């Protein structure tokens, strides 16, 4: 069955008085009935399975109350509303957790081992794909928009936009709207200074490895670190990004001689936890629609603490 843009069904014989709103269809019951037969008669051309699906997904309202029971009794004068959008769908995935969502953004906590985004359209094991499928369950026209990435081996907080204006606002004003991005890392050996600022210039070679170079050939990258804890082999660092370059932390920590543990691509000699020991801990930003400051924090993985014992 085809629909026009306003959600009004074409070629449907209607039983009862009906109106169309931007988000669905409303009709008034003329005589006593039960809900499923009423819907089947109203939605001629749709299968019984598809009509039951409307009930299952919380898209049917009787007198402004969501109903899911197909045998709900109807009487003359009752209003039946069929929403174009599905009700709230629960999101569940072992490697990705939604920590905040509204009409403009999604903030998620990603496990290590899950790609953020893939350049291959066939790659489905990414945070982007999982969240895109999730919002499409609510409305097939929904989609999400990429704002930034976390490496596959990095865990922690990241966010996506749910509409193009939000994406453009955040991307075009990234340095102003991202108030704080803090990471926690376990690095090999202990830095001589308890806290310091690292300034270098980053470029990428043909093997897709980011490296430090001179100002003429690279882009400036600035990060601040502080030693939170250390033992004989490792140090637990808090890292504050002032710039957000690709693989910035990994490249700069290799550059100063303290590579992130579990990161052989960037000079690590040890792999104490079978993973890259880097976690996006704090994300503070200005909301793209309200400009209110939003603050989110993710707990440091337990394995980081165990290695520091």
Coordinates of C-alpha atoms in Angstrom, one line a residue:
X1 CA 0.0 0.0 0.0
X2 CA 1.4 3.4 -1.0
X3 CA 1.3 6.5 1.1
X4 CA 1.7 10.2 0.3
X5 CA 4.1 12.4 2.3
X6 CA 1.6 13.3 4.9
X7 CA 1.0 9.7 5.8
X8 CA -2.5 9.5 4.2
X9 CA -3.1 6.1 2.7
X10 CA -4.1 5.9 -0.9
X11 CA -6.8 3.6 -2.2
X12 CA -8.2 2.7 1.2
X13 CA -11.9 2.4 2.0
X14 CA -12.4 3.9 5.4
X15 CA -14.9 2.9 8.0
X16 CA -15.6 5.7 10.4
X17 CA -14.6 9.4 10.1
X18 CA -11.0 9.8 9.5
X19 CA -8.4 12.6 9.6
X20 CA -4.7 12.8 8.7
X21 CA -2.0 14.4 10.8
X22 CA 1.7 14.9 10.0
X23 CA 2.6 11.9 12.2
X24 CA -0.3 9.5 11.4
X25 CA -4.0 8.8 10.8
X26 CA -6.9 9.4 13.1
X27 CA -10.4 7.9 12.7
X28 CA -13.6 7.9 14.8
X29 CA -15.4 4.6 15.4
X30 CA -19.1 4.6 14.2
X31 CA -20.2 1.3 15.8
X32 CA -19.2 -1.2 18.4
X33 CA -16.3 -3.5 17.3
X34 CA -13.0 -4.9 18.4
X35 CA -9.7 -3.4 17.4
X36 CA -8.2 -5.9 15.0
X37 CA -11.3 -6.3 12.8
X38 CA -11.6 -2.5 12.8
X39 CA -8.0 -2.0 11.7
X40 CA -8.2 -4.7 9.0
X41 CA -11.3 -3.1 7.6
X42 CA -9.7 0.4 7.8
X43 CA -6.4 -0.7 6.3
X44 CA -7.7 -2.7 3.3
X45 CA -4.8 -4.1 1.4
X46 CA -2.6 -4.6 4.4
X47 CA -2.0 -8.2 5.6
X48 CA -3.1 -9.3 9.1
X49 CA 0.6 -9.7 10.0
X50 CA 1.5 -6.1 9.1
X51 CA -1.5 -4.8 11.0
X52 CA -0.5 -6.9 14.1
X53 CA 2.9 -5.4 13.7
X54 CA 1.5 -1.9 14.2
X55 CA 0.0 -3.1 17.5
X56 CA 3.3 -4.8 18.5
X57 CA 5.3 -1.7 18.0
X58 CA 3.0 0.6 19.9
X59 CA 1.8 2.5 16.9
X60 CA -2.0 2.2 17.7
X61 CA -3.8 4.5 20.1
X62 CA -7.4 4.3 21.3
X63 CA -8.6 7.5 22.9
X64 CA -5.0 8.7 23.2
X65 CA -3.9 5.6 25.0
X66 CA -1.4 3.2 23.4
X67 CA -2.8 -0.3 23.0
X68 CA -1.3 -3.6 21.9
X69 CA -4.1 -6.0 22.5
X70 CA -5.9 -7.0 19.2
X71 CA -9.2 -7.7 21.0
X72 CA -9.5 -4.3 22.6
X73 CA -13.2 -3.4 22.6
X74 CA -14.3 -0.3 20.6
X75 CA -17.5 1.7 20.9
X76 CA -19.1 4.4 18.8
X77 CA -17.3 7.7 19.3
X78 CA -13.9 6.2 20.2
X79 CA -10.9 7.7 18.4
X80 CA -8.3 5.4 16.9
X81 CA -4.9 6.9 15.9
X82 CA -2.3 5.0 13.9
X83 CA 1.1 6.6 14.3
X84 CA 3.6 6.6 11.4
X85 CA 6.4 6.2 13.9
X86 CA 7.1 3.2 16.1
X87 CA 7.1 3.6 19.8
X88 CA 10.4 3.7 21.7
X89 CA 12.5 0.7 20.8
X90 CA 14.9 -0.7 23.4
X91 CA 18.6 -0.8 22.2
X92 CA 20.7 -3.7 23.4
X93 CA 24.1 -4.8 22.2
X94 CA 27.0 -6.4 24.2
X95 CA 29.6 -4.0 22.7
X96 CA 27.6 -0.7 22.7
X97 CA 25.5 1.1 25.3
X98 CA 23.4 4.3 24.7
X99 CA 24.0 6.6 27.6
X100 CA 22.0 9.6 26.3
X101 CA 19.6 10.2 23.4
X102 CA 17.3 13.1 22.3
X103 CA 16.0 14.4 19.0
X104 CA 19.4 15.7 18.0
X105 CA 22.2 13.5 19.4
X106 CA 23.1 10.0 20.7
X107 CA 25.9 9.6 23.2
X108 CA 27.2 6.0 23.4
X109 CA 29.8 4.0 25.4
X110 CA 31.7 1.7 23.0
X111 CA 33.6 -1.4 24.0
X112 CA 37.1 -2.1 22.7
X113 CA 37.0 -4.3 19.6
X114 CA 34.1 -2.5 17.9
X115 CA 34.7 -0.3 14.9
X116 CA 33.2 3.2 15.1
X117 CA 32.7 3.6 11.4
X118 CA 33.8 1.7 8.4
X119 CA 34.7 2.9 4.9
X120 CA 33.2 -0.3 3.5
X121 CA 29.4 -0.2 3.0
X122 CA 29.4 -4.0 3.6
X123 CA 30.8 -3.6 7.2
X124 CA 28.0 -4.1 9.6
X125 CA 30.0 -4.6 12.8
X126 CA 30.3 -0.9 13.6
X127 CA 28.8 1.5 16.1
X128 CA 27.5 3.6 13.2
X129 CA 25.7 0.6 11.6
X130 CA 24.2 -0.6 14.9
X131 CA 22.8 2.9 15.8
X132 CA 21.6 3.6 12.3
X133 CA 19.6 0.4 12.4
X134 CA 18.2 1.3 15.8
X135 CA 16.8 4.7 14.8
X136 CA 15.4 3.2 11.6
X137 CA 13.3 0.8 13.7
X138 CA 11.5 3.9 15.0
X139 CA 11.1 5.5 11.6
X140 CA 12.6 4.1 8.4
X141 CA 13.5 7.6 7.3
X142 CA 15.7 8.2 10.4
X143 CA 19.4 8.1 10.2
X144 CA 22.5 9.1 12.2
X145 CA 25.4 11.3 11.2
X146 CA 29.1 10.8 12.0
X147 CA 30.8 13.4 14.2
X148 CA 34.1 11.8 15.2
X149 CA 35.6 8.3 15.6
X150 CA 37.3 6.1 18.2
X151 CA 39.8 3.6 17.1
X152 CA 38.6 0.0 17.1
X153 CA 40.8 -0.8 20.1
X154 CA 39.8 2.3 22.1
X155 CA 36.8 2.1 24.4
X156 CA 34.6 4.8 25.9
X157 CA 32.4 7.7 25.0
X158 CA 31.5 8.9 21.5
X159 CA 28.5 10.7 19.9
X160 CA 26.6 10.8 16.7
X161 CA 24.1 13.4 15.4
X162 CA 20.6 12.4 14.5
X163 CA 20.0 15.1 11.9
X164 CA 22.1 17.1 9.4
X165 CA 21.8 20.6 11.1
X166 CA 23.2 19.1 14.4
X167 CA 26.0 17.4 12.5
X168 CA 26.9 20.6 10.7
X169 CA 26.7 22.8 13.8
X170 CA 29.0 20.5 15.8
X171 CA 31.5 19.8 12.9
X172 CA 31.7 23.5 11.9
X173 CA 32.3 24.7 15.5
X174 CA 34.0 21.6 16.9
X175 CA 36.8 23.5 18.8
X176 CA 34.3 25.8 20.4
X177 CA 31.5 23.3 21.1
X178 CA 33.7 20.4 22.4
X179 CA 34.4 21.7 25.9
X180 CA 36.4 18.7 27.2
X181 CA 37.6 15.3 25.8
X182 CA 39.5 13.3 28.4
X183 CA 41.1 9.8 28.0
X184 CA 42.7 7.4 30.4
X185 CA 45.6 5.3 29.2
X186 CA 48.0 2.8 30.6
X187 CA 51.5 3.5 29.1
X188 CA 54.7 1.7 29.2
X189 CA 57.3 2.9 31.7
X190 CA 56.8 6.1 33.8
X191 CA 57.1 9.6 32.3
X192 CA 59.8 11.7 34.0
X193 CA 57.4 14.6 34.5
X194 CA 54.2 14.0 36.6
X195 CA 52.3 16.3 34.2
X196 CA 53.2 17.9 30.9
X197 CA 52.0 19.3 27.6
X198 CA 53.0 17.6 24.4
X199 CA 53.0 19.7 21.2
X200 CA 54.0 18.1 17.9
X201 CA 53.0 18.0 14.2
X202 CA 51.3 15.0 12.8
X203 CA 51.2 13.5 9.3
X204 CA 50.1 10.1 8.0
X205 CA 52.3 7.8 5.8
X206 CA 51.4 5.4 3.1
X207 CA 50.9 2.6 5.6
X208 CA 48.2 4.7 7.4
X209 CA 50.4 5.3 10.4
X210 CA 50.4 8.7 12.0
X211 CA 53.8 10.1 12.9
X212 CA 55.4 13.2 14.3
X213 CA 57.1 15.5 11.8
X214 CA 57.9 19.2 11.3
X215 CA 55.5 22.1 11.1
X216 CA 55.8 22.3 7.3
X217 CA 54.6 18.7 6.7
X218 CA 52.2 18.1 9.6
X219 CA 49.3 19.5 11.5
X220 CA 49.7 20.8 15.1
X221 CA 48.6 18.5 17.8
X222 CA 48.4 19.4 21.5
X223 CA 47.6 17.2 24.5
X224 CA 48.1 17.5 28.2
X225 CA 48.8 14.5 30.4
X226 CA 48.9 13.8 34.2
X227 CA 50.2 10.7 35.9
X228 CA 47.4 9.3 38.1
X229 CA 49.3 6.2 39.3
X230 CA 52.3 4.1 38.4
X231 CA 54.2 1.0 39.2
X232 CA 57.6 -0.3 38.0
X233 CA 56.4 -1.1 34.5
X234 CA 53.4 1.1 33.7
X235 CA 51.8 4.5 34.4
X236 CA 48.1 5.3 34.4
X237 CA 47.6 8.6 32.7
X238 CA 44.8 11.1 32.3
X239 CA 45.1 12.7 28.9
X240 CA 43.3 15.9 27.8
X241 CA 43.0 16.6 24.1
X242 CA 43.3 20.2 23.0
X243 CA 43.2 19.1 19.3
X244 CA 41.6 16.0 17.9
X245 CA 43.8 14.5 15.3
X246 CA 43.6 11.0 14.0
X247 CA 45.5 8.6 16.3
X248 CA 46.9 11.6 18.2
X249 CA 47.3 10.1 21.6
X250 CA 48.9 6.9 20.2
X251 CA 51.3 8.8 18.0
X252 CA 52.3 11.4 20.6
X253 CA 52.8 8.9 23.4
X254 CA 55.1 6.9 21.1
X255 CA 56.9 10.1 20.3
X256 CA 57.8 10.9 23.9
X257 CA 58.8 7.3 24.6
X258 CA 55.8 6.0 26.5
X259 CA 53.6 4.1 24.0
X260 CA 50.1 3.0 25.0
X261 CA 50.3 -0.6 26.3
X262 CA 48.9 -3.1 23.8
X263 CA 49.6 -0.9 20.9
X264 CA 52.4 -2.5 18.8
X265 CA 51.6 -0.3 15.8
X266 CA 52.8 2.6 17.8
X267 CA 55.8 1.1 19.5
X268 CA 54.4 -0.9 22.4
X269 CA 56.5 -3.9 23.5
X270 CA 53.9 -5.3 25.9
X271 CA 50.3 -6.4 25.7
X272 CA 49.2 -7.0 29.4
X273 CA 45.4 -7.1 28.8
X274 CA 45.0 -8.3 25.2
X275 CA 43.7 -4.9 24.1
X276 CA 44.7 -1.3 23.4
X277 CA 44.9 0.3 26.9
X278 CA 43.1 3.5 25.9
X279 CA 39.6 4.7 27.1
X280 CA 37.6 7.8 26.3
X281 CA 36.6 8.8 29.9
X282 CA 35.0 12.2 29.7
X283 CA 33.0 14.0 27.0
X284 CA 31.7 17.6 27.7
X285 CA 30.2 19.6 24.9
X286 CA 27.6 22.3 24.0
X287 CA 24.3 20.8 22.8
X288 CA 23.9 21.7 19.1
X289 CA 20.3 22.8 19.5
X290 CA 20.1 24.3 23.0
X291 CA 23.8 25.2 23.5
X292 CA 23.5 23.8 27.1
X293 CA 26.7 22.2 28.3
X294 CA 26.3 18.4 28.4
X295 CA 28.7 16.3 30.6
X296 CA 29.2 12.5 30.4
X297 CA 31.7 10.2 32.1
X298 CA 32.6 6.6 31.5
X299 CA 34.2 4.4 34.2
X300 CA 37.8 3.3 33.6
X301 CA 37.8 -0.4 32.6
X302 CA 38.6 -2.6 35.6
X303 CA 41.5 -4.2 33.8
X304 CA 43.3 -0.9 33.8
X305 CA 43.3 -0.8 37.6
X306 CA 44.4 -4.5 37.9
X307 CA 47.5 -3.8 35.8
X308 CA 48.4 -1.0 38.1
X309 CA 48.3 -3.1 41.3

